[in-house]
Tab-separated table of C-alpha atoms and ligand atoms in Angstrom:
chain	number	residue	atom	x	y	z
A	1	UNK	CA	82.234	-20.768	8.666
A	2	UNK	CA	79.488	-21.938	6.778
A	3	UNK	CA	78.261	-24.149	8.974
A	4	UNK	CA	81.412	-26.237	8.978
A	5	UNK	CA	84.443	-25.916	11.339
A	6	UNK	CA	87.729	-24.855	10.397
A	7	UNK	CA	89.179	-24.865	14.027
A	8	UNK	CA	88.369	-25.221	17.829
A	9	UNK	CA	85.006	-24.432	19.259
A	10	UNK	CA	87.377	-22.182	21.404
A	11	UNK	CA	88.178	-19.845	18.524
A	12	UNK	CA	85.590	-20.456	16.624
A	13	UNK	CA	83.226	-19.015	19.774
A	14	UNK	CA	86.050	-16.172	19.702
A	15	UNK	CA	85.152	-14.995	16.446
A	16	UNK	CA	81.555	-15.315	17.030
A	17	UNK	CA	82.060	-13.477	19.782
A	18	UNK	CA	84.161	-10.826	17.846
A	19	UNK	CA	81.166	-10.887	15.131
A	20	UNK	CA	79.372	-9.037	18.049
A	21	UNK	CA	81.406	-6.386	18.498
A	22	UNK	CA	80.304	-3.497	16.911
A	23	UNK	CA	81.706	-1.926	14.171
A	24	UNK	CA	83.018	-5.378	13.186
A	25	UNK	CA	80.884	-8.298	10.911
A	26	UNK	CA	81.117	-11.709	10.274
A	27	UNK	CA	84.436	-11.384	7.564
A	28	UNK	CA	86.252	-9.359	9.699
A	29	UNK	CA	85.483	-10.622	12.835
A	30	UNK	CA	87.934	-13.980	11.165
A	31	UNK	CA	90.291	-10.958	10.100
A	32	UNK	CA	90.224	-9.915	13.791
A	33	UNK	CA	90.503	-12.913	14.937
A	34	UNK	CA	93.525	-14.193	12.828
A	35	UNK	CA	95.733	-11.090	13.177
A	36	UNK	CA	95.202	-11.486	17.486
A	37	UNK	CA	96.220	-14.898	17.120
A	38	UNK	CA	99.016	-13.896	15.174
A	39	UNK	CA	100.125	-10.942	17.251
A	40	UNK	CA	98.922	-13.566	20.136
A	41	UNK	CA	101.407	-11.917	22.552
A	42	UNK	CA	101.196	-8.133	22.116
A	43	UNK	CA	97.866	-8.165	21.010
A	44	UNK	CA	95.219	-10.911	22.317
A	45	UNK	CA	96.791	-11.363	25.703
A	46	UNK	CA	96.901	-7.821	26.570
A	47	UNK	CA	93.405	-7.659	24.902
A	48	UNK	CA	92.006	-10.256	26.625
A	49	UNK	CA	93.513	-8.924	30.530
A	50	UNK	CA	92.658	-5.619	29.635
A	51	UNK	CA	88.630	-7.046	28.785
A	52	UNK	CA	88.899	-9.108	31.723
A	53	UNK	CA	89.740	-6.264	34.283
A	54	UNK	CA	87.761	-3.842	33.617
A	55	UNK	CA	85.333	-5.603	32.809
A	56	UNK	CA	85.494	-6.428	36.338
A	57	UNK	CA	85.520	-2.612	37.410
A	58	UNK	CA	84.136	-0.822	35.072
A	59	UNK	CA	80.731	0.502	37.598
A	60	UNK	CA	77.900	3.437	36.767
A	61	UNK	CA	79.774	7.425	38.360
A	62	UNK	CA	77.519	7.357	41.435
A	63	UNK	CA	77.159	11.312	40.537
A	64	UNK	CA	77.109	11.900	36.947
A	65	UNK	CA	75.854	8.090	35.392
A	66	UNK	CA	79.412	7.684	33.791
A	67	UNK	CA	80.965	4.300	33.151
A	68	UNK	CA	84.056	4.214	34.609
A	69	UNK	CA	86.486	2.120	36.765
A	70	UNK	CA	86.147	4.048	39.406
A	71	UNK	CA	82.867	5.848	41.412
A	72	UNK	CA	83.481	9.238	40.992
A	73	UNK	CA	84.565	8.776	37.677
A	74	UNK	CA	87.959	10.642	36.104
A	75	UNK	CA	85.184	13.983	34.867
A	76	UNK	CA	84.180	14.262	38.436
A	77	UNK	CA	86.925	13.859	39.830
A	78	UNK	CA	88.493	16.068	37.604
A	79	UNK	CA	89.612	19.341	39.778
A	80	UNK	CA	89.825	21.744	37.433
A	81	UNK	CA	85.896	20.646	35.859
A	82	UNK	CA	84.790	22.751	38.758
A	83	UNK	CA	83.303	25.433	37.566
A	84	UNK	CA	79.378	25.117	38.189
A	85	UNK	CA	78.224	24.060	34.564
A	86	UNK	CA	76.875	20.198	33.895
A	87	UNK	CA	76.019	18.564	30.714
A	88	UNK	CA	73.213	16.738	31.098
A	89	UNK	CA	72.793	13.576	27.932
A	90	UNK	CA	70.742	11.259	27.727
A	91	UNK	CA	73.248	8.289	27.237
A	92	UNK	CA	77.524	7.885	28.046
A	93	UNK	CA	78.333	7.209	24.898
A	94	UNK	CA	77.059	11.270	24.305
A	95	UNK	CA	79.029	12.206	26.731
A	96	UNK	CA	81.959	10.732	25.502
A	97	UNK	CA	81.174	12.226	21.713
A	98	UNK	CA	81.175	15.636	24.036
A	99	UNK	CA	84.484	15.620	25.950
A	100	UNK	CA	85.902	14.670	22.227
A	101	UNK	CA	85.000	17.265	20.974
A	102	UNK	CA	86.823	19.211	23.488
A	103	UNK	CA	84.393	21.836	23.420
A	104	UNK	CA	83.478	22.840	26.454
A	105	UNK	CA	87.041	21.358	27.855
A	106	UNK	CA	86.290	22.040	31.982
A	107	UNK	CA	82.436	20.956	31.982
A	108	UNK	CA	80.847	17.913	34.273
A	109	UNK	CA	77.983	16.115	32.822
A	110	UNK	CA	75.476	14.474	34.274
A	111	UNK	CA	73.500	10.757	32.213
A	112	UNK	CA	70.040	10.496	32.442
A	113	UNK	CA	70.309	6.519	30.848
A	114	UNK	CA	67.533	6.766	28.858
A	115	UNK	CA	65.011	9.878	27.947
A	116	UNK	CA	61.262	9.789	28.831
A	117	UNK	CA	59.062	7.679	27.138
A	118	UNK	CA	55.811	7.266	28.081
A	119	UNK	CA	55.112	4.620	25.040
A	120	UNK	CA	57.756	2.402	25.905
A	121	UNK	CA	57.023	2.759	29.725
A	122	UNK	CA	59.639	4.714	30.971
A	123	UNK	CA	58.927	7.931	33.117
A	124	UNK	CA	61.235	9.982	35.459
A	125	UNK	CA	61.513	7.244	37.927
A	126	UNK	CA	62.867	5.228	35.001
A	127	UNK	CA	65.881	7.498	34.334
A	128	UNK	CA	68.035	9.859	36.901
A	129	UNK	CA	66.530	12.907	36.642
A	130	UNK	CA	65.851	13.129	41.138
A	131	UNK	CA	69.516	13.050	41.619
A	132	UNK	CA	70.130	15.933	39.101
A	133	UNK	CA	67.203	17.221	40.657
A	134	UNK	CA	69.387	16.989	43.941
A	135	UNK	CA	72.654	17.932	42.305
A	136	UNK	CA	70.948	21.176	41.180
A	137	UNK	CA	69.565	21.311	45.008
A	138	UNK	CA	72.950	19.948	46.758
A	139	UNK	CA	74.181	23.701	45.288
A	140	UNK	CA	77.533	24.930	43.241
A	141	UNK	CA	76.045	24.891	39.592
A	142	UNK	CA	74.955	27.350	37.601
A	143	UNK	CA	74.276	26.067	33.798
A	144	UNK	CA	72.565	22.688	32.918
A	145	UNK	CA	73.136	22.831	29.403
A	146	UNK	CA	70.784	20.024	27.893
A	147	UNK	CA	72.319	17.770	25.172
A	148	UNK	CA	69.574	15.379	24.767
A	149	UNK	CA	68.643	14.099	21.407
A	150	UNK	CA	66.878	16.741	19.244
A	151	UNK	CA	64.285	14.216	18.796
A	152	UNK	CA	60.481	14.047	20.318
A	153	UNK	CA	61.300	11.991	23.657
A	154	UNK	CA	64.274	13.934	23.899
A	155	UNK	CA	62.540	17.804	23.825
A	156	UNK	CA	60.268	16.417	26.380
A	157	UNK	CA	62.327	14.908	28.423
A	158	UNK	CA	64.779	18.447	28.395
A	159	UNK	CA	61.267	20.641	29.146
A	160	UNK	CA	60.382	17.607	32.327
A	161	UNK	CA	63.477	18.557	33.680
A	162	UNK	CA	63.416	22.260	33.498
A	163	UNK	CA	60.411	22.162	34.647
A	164	UNK	CA	61.413	20.591	37.636
A	165	UNK	CA	64.040	22.725	37.944
A	166	UNK	CA	62.098	26.317	38.213
A	167	UNK	CA	62.276	26.866	41.903
A	168	UNK	CA	66.055	26.118	41.564
A	169	UNK	CA	68.513	29.604	40.223
A	170	UNK	CA	70.182	27.863	36.989
A	171	UNK	CA	69.866	29.147	34.124
A	172	UNK	CA	69.121	26.316	31.653
A	173	UNK	CA	69.915	26.067	28.095
A	174	UNK	CA	70.398	23.990	25.046
A	175	UNK	CA	72.041	23.212	22.439
A	176	UNK	CA	71.498	24.950	19.128
A	177	UNK	CA	69.427	23.774	15.892
A	178	UNK	CA	71.606	24.790	12.553
A	179	UNK	CA	73.001	23.821	9.948
A	180	UNK	CA	75.908	20.841	10.308
A	181	UNK	CA	79.153	21.765	9.985
A	182	UNK	CA	80.068	20.601	6.342
A	183	UNK	CA	76.361	19.538	6.319
A	184	UNK	CA	74.605	20.590	2.901
A	185	UNK	CA	71.656	22.248	2.328
A	186	UNK	CA	70.091	20.313	0.220
A	187	UNK	CA	70.338	17.334	2.437
A	188	UNK	CA	69.054	18.898	5.585
A	189	UNK	CA	65.441	17.722	6.455
A	190	UNK	CA	62.935	21.222	6.888
A	191	UNK	CA	63.004	21.877	10.648
A	192	UNK	CA	66.079	22.176	10.735
A	193	UNK	CA	66.412	24.464	8.091
A	194	UNK	CA	64.019	26.627	9.836
A	195	UNK	CA	65.569	26.358	12.753
A	196	UNK	CA	67.808	27.306	11.594
A	197	UNK	CA	67.634	30.653	9.066
A	198	UNK	CA	65.774	31.954	12.366
A	199	UNK	CA	69.081	31.448	14.287
A	200	UNK	CA	70.885	33.551	11.908
A	201	UNK	CA	74.039	34.821	13.222
A	202	UNK	CA	75.252	38.013	11.450
A	203	UNK	CA	78.688	37.375	9.154
B	1	UNK	CA	90.325	12.054	23.633
B	2	UNK	CA	92.285	14.869	22.096
B	3	UNK	CA	94.770	14.035	24.859
B	4	UNK	CA	92.408	13.952	28.094
B	5	UNK	CA	91.162	11.733	30.110
B	6	UNK	CA	87.699	10.344	30.661
B	7	UNK	CA	87.491	7.762	31.821
B	8	UNK	CA	89.451	5.528	34.220
B	9	UNK	CA	93.810	3.821	32.657
B	10	UNK	CA	92.124	0.689	32.157
B	11	UNK	CA	88.798	2.031	30.193
B	12	UNK	CA	91.918	3.946	28.497
B	13	UNK	CA	93.823	0.764	28.093
B	14	UNK	CA	91.026	-0.728	26.226
B	15	UNK	CA	90.351	1.462	23.416
B	16	UNK	CA	93.615	1.415	22.309
B	17	UNK	CA	93.956	-1.674	22.380
B	18	UNK	CA	90.575	-2.321	20.224
B	19	UNK	CA	91.389	0.990	17.948
B	20	UNK	CA	95.001	-1.883	16.715
B	21	UNK	CA	91.854	-4.733	15.815
B	22	UNK	CA	91.339	-4.633	12.567
B	23	UNK	CA	88.468	-3.528	11.106
B	24	UNK	CA	88.616	-1.506	14.417
B	25	UNK	CA	89.750	2.216	13.768
B	26	UNK	CA	90.698	4.886	17.294
B	27	UNK	CA	86.834	6.082	16.632
B	28	UNK	CA	85.245	2.638	16.279
B	29	UNK	CA	87.321	1.265	19.174
B	30	UNK	CA	85.249	3.968	21.938
B	31	UNK	CA	82.089	2.752	19.767
B	32	UNK	CA	82.515	-0.906	20.969
B	33	UNK	CA	83.974	-0.508	24.549
B	34	UNK	CA	81.301	1.298	25.553
B	35	UNK	CA	79.055	-1.615	23.418
B	36	UNK	CA	80.754	-3.799	25.246
B	37	UNK	CA	80.216	-2.270	28.778
B	38	UNK	CA	76.862	-1.944	27.701
B	39	UNK	CA	76.687	-5.468	27.379
B	40	UNK	CA	78.597	-6.417	29.972
B	41	UNK	CA	77.374	-9.718	30.653
B	42	UNK	CA	76.590	-10.527	27.819
B	43	UNK	CA	79.719	-10.109	25.583
B	44	UNK	CA	82.336	-8.123	26.948
B	45	UNK	CA	82.861	-10.960	30.202
B	46	UNK	CA	82.726	-13.760	27.644
B	47	UNK	CA	85.153	-11.997	24.966
B	48	UNK	CA	87.703	-11.947	27.542
B	49	UNK	CA	86.980	-15.079	28.571
B	50	UNK	CA	87.679	-16.326	25.142
B	51	UNK	CA	90.544	-14.249	24.127
B	52	UNK	CA	92.115	-15.414	27.321
B	53	UNK	CA	91.595	-19.394	26.255
B	54	UNK	CA	92.188	-18.551	22.443
B	55	UNK	CA	95.797	-17.209	24.344
B	56	UNK	CA	96.658	-19.743	26.158
B	57	UNK	CA	95.861	-22.645	23.497
B	58	UNK	CA	96.369	-21.280	20.045
B	59	UNK	CA	99.549	-23.765	18.622
B	60	UNK	CA	100.607	-23.894	14.861
B	61	UNK	CA	99.353	-27.871	14.077
B	62	UNK	CA	102.383	-29.942	13.601
B	63	UNK	CA	101.119	-31.376	10.417
B	64	UNK	CA	100.050	-29.036	8.222
B	65	UNK	CA	100.998	-25.165	9.801
B	66	UNK	CA	97.005	-23.700	11.026
B	67	UNK	CA	96.803	-22.139	14.300
B	68	UNK	CA	94.738	-24.512	16.028
B	69	UNK	CA	93.753	-24.392	20.235
B	70	UNK	CA	95.051	-28.641	19.070
B	71	UNK	CA	97.725	-30.387	17.588
B	72	UNK	CA	96.943	-31.775	14.501
B	73	UNK	CA	94.336	-28.471	14.230
B	74	UNK	CA	90.654	-29.442	13.193
B	75	UNK	CA	91.134	-30.104	10.182
B	76	UNK	CA	94.025	-32.525	9.453
B	77	UNK	CA	91.831	-34.763	12.144
B	78	UNK	CA	88.774	-34.404	10.818
B	79	UNK	CA	88.318	-38.485	9.142
B	80	UNK	CA	86.091	-37.494	6.116
B	81	UNK	CA	89.089	-34.975	4.972
B	82	UNK	CA	91.736	-37.555	4.609
B	83	UNK	CA	91.014	-37.570	0.263
B	84	UNK	CA	94.583	-37.495	-0.749
B	85	UNK	CA	94.281	-33.634	-2.170
B	86	UNK	CA	96.429	-30.696	-0.792
B	87	UNK	CA	96.174	-27.627	-0.662
B	88	UNK	CA	99.367	-25.498	-0.192
B	89	UNK	CA	98.980	-21.865	0.903
B	90	UNK	CA	101.454	-18.971	1.980
B	91	UNK	CA	98.944	-17.804	5.419
B	92	UNK	CA	96.005	-19.238	7.553
B	93	UNK	CA	94.205	-16.054	6.155
B	94	UNK	CA	94.626	-18.352	2.826
B	95	UNK	CA	93.373	-21.335	4.363
B	96	UNK	CA	90.356	-19.575	6.136
B	97	UNK	CA	89.601	-17.441	3.409
B	98	UNK	CA	89.290	-21.458	0.939
B	99	UNK	CA	87.660	-23.122	3.815
B	100	UNK	CA	85.090	-20.357	4.153
B	101	UNK	CA	84.710	-20.424	0.177
B	102	UNK	CA	83.627	-24.181	0.020
B	103	UNK	CA	84.923	-25.335	-2.904
B	104	UNK	CA	87.071	-27.987	-1.807
B	105	UNK	CA	84.858	-29.378	1.401
B	106	UNK	CA	87.296	-32.377	2.614
B	107	UNK	CA	90.719	-31.095	1.215
B	108	UNK	CA	93.518	-30.504	4.393
B	109	UNK	CA	96.211	-27.766	3.470
B	110	UNK	CA	99.403	-27.108	4.549
B	111	UNK	CA	100.449	-23.407	5.285
B	112	UNK	CA	104.136	-21.964	3.926
B	113	UNK	CA	104.077	-19.763	6.467
B	114	UNK	CA	105.983	-16.791	4.061
B	115	UNK	CA	106.905	-16.928	0.103
B	116	UNK	CA	109.862	-16.965	-1.088
B	117	UNK	CA	111.805	-13.916	-0.842
B	118	UNK	CA	116.192	-13.761	-1.228
B	119	UNK	CA	115.820	-9.478	-1.071
B	120	UNK	CA	113.639	-10.608	1.835
B	121	UNK	CA	116.323	-12.978	2.601
B	122	UNK	CA	113.342	-15.430	3.073
B	123	UNK	CA	115.326	-18.985	1.581
B	124	UNK	CA	113.270	-22.353	1.540
B	125	UNK	CA	114.673	-23.580	5.363
B	126	UNK	CA	112.272	-20.334	6.802
B	127	UNK	CA	109.129	-21.640	4.999
B	128	UNK	CA	107.566	-25.462	6.330
B	129	UNK	CA	108.911	-26.752	2.255
B	130	UNK	CA	110.383	-29.857	4.187
B	131	UNK	CA	107.816	-30.491	6.121
B	132	UNK	CA	106.497	-30.364	3.421
B	133	UNK	CA	108.687	-32.844	1.663
B	134	UNK	CA	108.273	-34.981	4.216
B	135	UNK	CA	104.471	-35.335	3.855
B	136	UNK	CA	104.695	-35.848	0.421
B	137	UNK	CA	106.857	-38.718	1.123
B	138	UNK	CA	105.293	-40.517	4.301
B	139	UNK	CA	102.918	-40.860	1.190
B	140	UNK	CA	99.127	-40.974	0.590
B	141	UNK	CA	98.780	-37.002	-0.792
B	142	UNK	CA	98.075	-37.371	-4.886
B	143	UNK	CA	97.512	-34.281	-5.524
B	144	UNK	CA	99.635	-30.680	-4.426
B	145	UNK	CA	97.379	-27.672	-5.544
B	146	UNK	CA	99.419	-25.169	-5.615
B	147	UNK	CA	97.355	-21.964	-4.209
B	148	UNK	CA	99.861	-19.470	-3.958
B	149	UNK	CA	99.885	-16.367	-4.276
B	150	UNK	CA	99.599	-14.206	-7.922
B	151	UNK	CA	102.910	-12.489	-7.580
B	152	UNK	CA	106.233	-12.432	-8.106
B	153	UNK	CA	107.862	-13.930	-5.357
B	154	UNK	CA	104.056	-16.471	-4.750
B	155	UNK	CA	104.947	-18.330	-8.610
B	156	UNK	CA	108.805	-17.874	-7.956
B	157	UNK	CA	107.804	-20.025	-4.478
B	158	UNK	CA	105.450	-22.246	-6.386
B	159	UNK	CA	107.766	-23.443	-8.583
B	160	UNK	CA	110.736	-24.062	-6.537
B	161	UNK	CA	108.036	-26.603	-5.097
B	162	UNK	CA	107.948	-28.300	-7.745
B	163	UNK	CA	111.083	-28.657	-8.829
B	164	UNK	CA	111.645	-30.186	-4.958
B	165	UNK	CA	108.745	-32.940	-5.883
B	166	UNK	CA	109.718	-33.539	-9.873
B	167	UNK	CA	110.573	-37.428	-7.693
B	168	UNK	CA	107.595	-38.768	-6.858
B	169	UNK	CA	103.968	-39.242	-8.386
B	170	UNK	CA	101.800	-36.541	-6.979
B	171	UNK	CA	100.474	-33.638	-8.730
B	172	UNK	CA	100.968	-30.708	-8.561
B	173	UNK	CA	98.898	-28.132	-9.995
B	174	UNK	CA	97.796	-24.473	-9.195
B	175	UNK	CA	95.048	-22.331	-9.248
B	176	UNK	CA	93.847	-20.672	-12.508
B	177	UNK	CA	94.195	-17.372	-13.775
B	178	UNK	CA	90.814	-14.582	-14.673
B	179	UNK	CA	89.014	-12.597	-14.489
B	180	UNK	CA	87.542	-12.604	-11.195
B	181	UNK	CA	83.094	-13.534	-10.518
B	182	UNK	CA	82.121	-9.839	-11.110
B	183	UNK	CA	85.008	-8.409	-12.126
B	184	UNK	CA	85.213	-6.127	-14.812
B	185	UNK	CA	87.323	-5.892	-17.588
B	186	UNK	CA	88.317	-2.590	-17.933
B	187	UNK	CA	89.683	-2.397	-14.184
B	188	UNK	CA	91.972	-5.951	-14.770
B	189	UNK	CA	95.229	-5.472	-15.570
B	190	UNK	CA	96.690	-7.255	-18.960
B	191	UNK	CA	98.357	-10.165	-17.494
B	192	UNK	CA	94.741	-10.717	-15.875
B	193	UNK	CA	93.364	-10.343	-19.157
B	194	UNK	CA	95.693	-12.257	-21.139
B	195	UNK	CA	95.043	-15.453	-19.001
B	196	UNK	CA	92.069	-14.904	-19.019
B	197	UNK	CA	91.910	-15.315	-22.943
B	198	UNK	CA	94.430	-18.109	-23.413
B	199	UNK	CA	92.417	-20.112	-20.658
B	200	UNK	CA	89.223	-19.204	-21.953
B	201	UNK	CA	86.505	-21.465	-21.594
B	202	UNK	CA	83.472	-23.006	-24.228
B	203	UNK	CA	80.148	-20.913	-23.691
C	301	ZN	ZN1	81.534	11.231	36.820
C	302	ZN	ZN1	96.839	-29.193	10.259
């Protein structure tokens, strides 16, 4: 707006807030606001309502840490998923990404809420690691897939969790390293290339 | 989501609606929803509120056709803008784009709400042309800048308006044709090139 008001404070405020939504910048926030005004009753009204409802009802699943409007969440309360496999992720976004990929449809999850990072003062008590141990302790889990990021902190966290679960009869696995599907070799870092070579499979 | 629910119906509905916002697709709608859940009270709450407020209050300015929460709109009620120049545009989006460019800061606007298009059954009565003539008739307007699109319909509409205002003492101008700033010549159509040559200016 170049510092000038082109609309009343309510619309300016809406544009400002929309510009903070990931995927929208200041320019697309204006376009989005206009489109909402144009589709006032088909888009803006229902969206405001849906947002208010989620804002009011969203909670953290006390079992797995997923964000949902019910506790336990839709995933934890799905009877088809009681297969004994739990994928451990850092963030809710990772859980959603894995669900979207739908490579293992009937698993459960455990959201850590971050990774161990001594430099940032993040220790085991800041993550839901005790809750994970409790879940394993309660029984029924045969495999934990550690789907943490392939970063130093992610791997440190994976090792820490493995140590904590050493006394339990649970298989702890991690995601394979390798060439991303569609990835070009000459853009990959040496570590990924080395891992992909080491874990090569028969053609 | 591949047809599977990863969250309760409220969150799924929010994602669906967000995916219809221009600038966001299904993928970024999920990312946006997650970010909103993460910034529940800093982003999702205020955004839901701002949207509900605009939804409740937004109206069409009875003077110029702009979308705003007050009537007359923020532009029409700005005393600095009573300079006698009115820019005529097709849509509110064009008004906002011109305001953003801020090339003529103290002008007023008139939003037609479309263009004449006999094939689509859109005649003068479907646009706010009578209201424009009334504004000119009421006096105080010395120049009308027809900033309609450089399409056949836009130009037809511009000619029609010029005819309707033939009896009034108002200068009717239109935007210059030419090479867009930053535009590359070999990507421009012949009409634009011809117009840019015809309207060439001294270097
Ligand atoms: Zn859950
Ligand atoms: Zn107005």
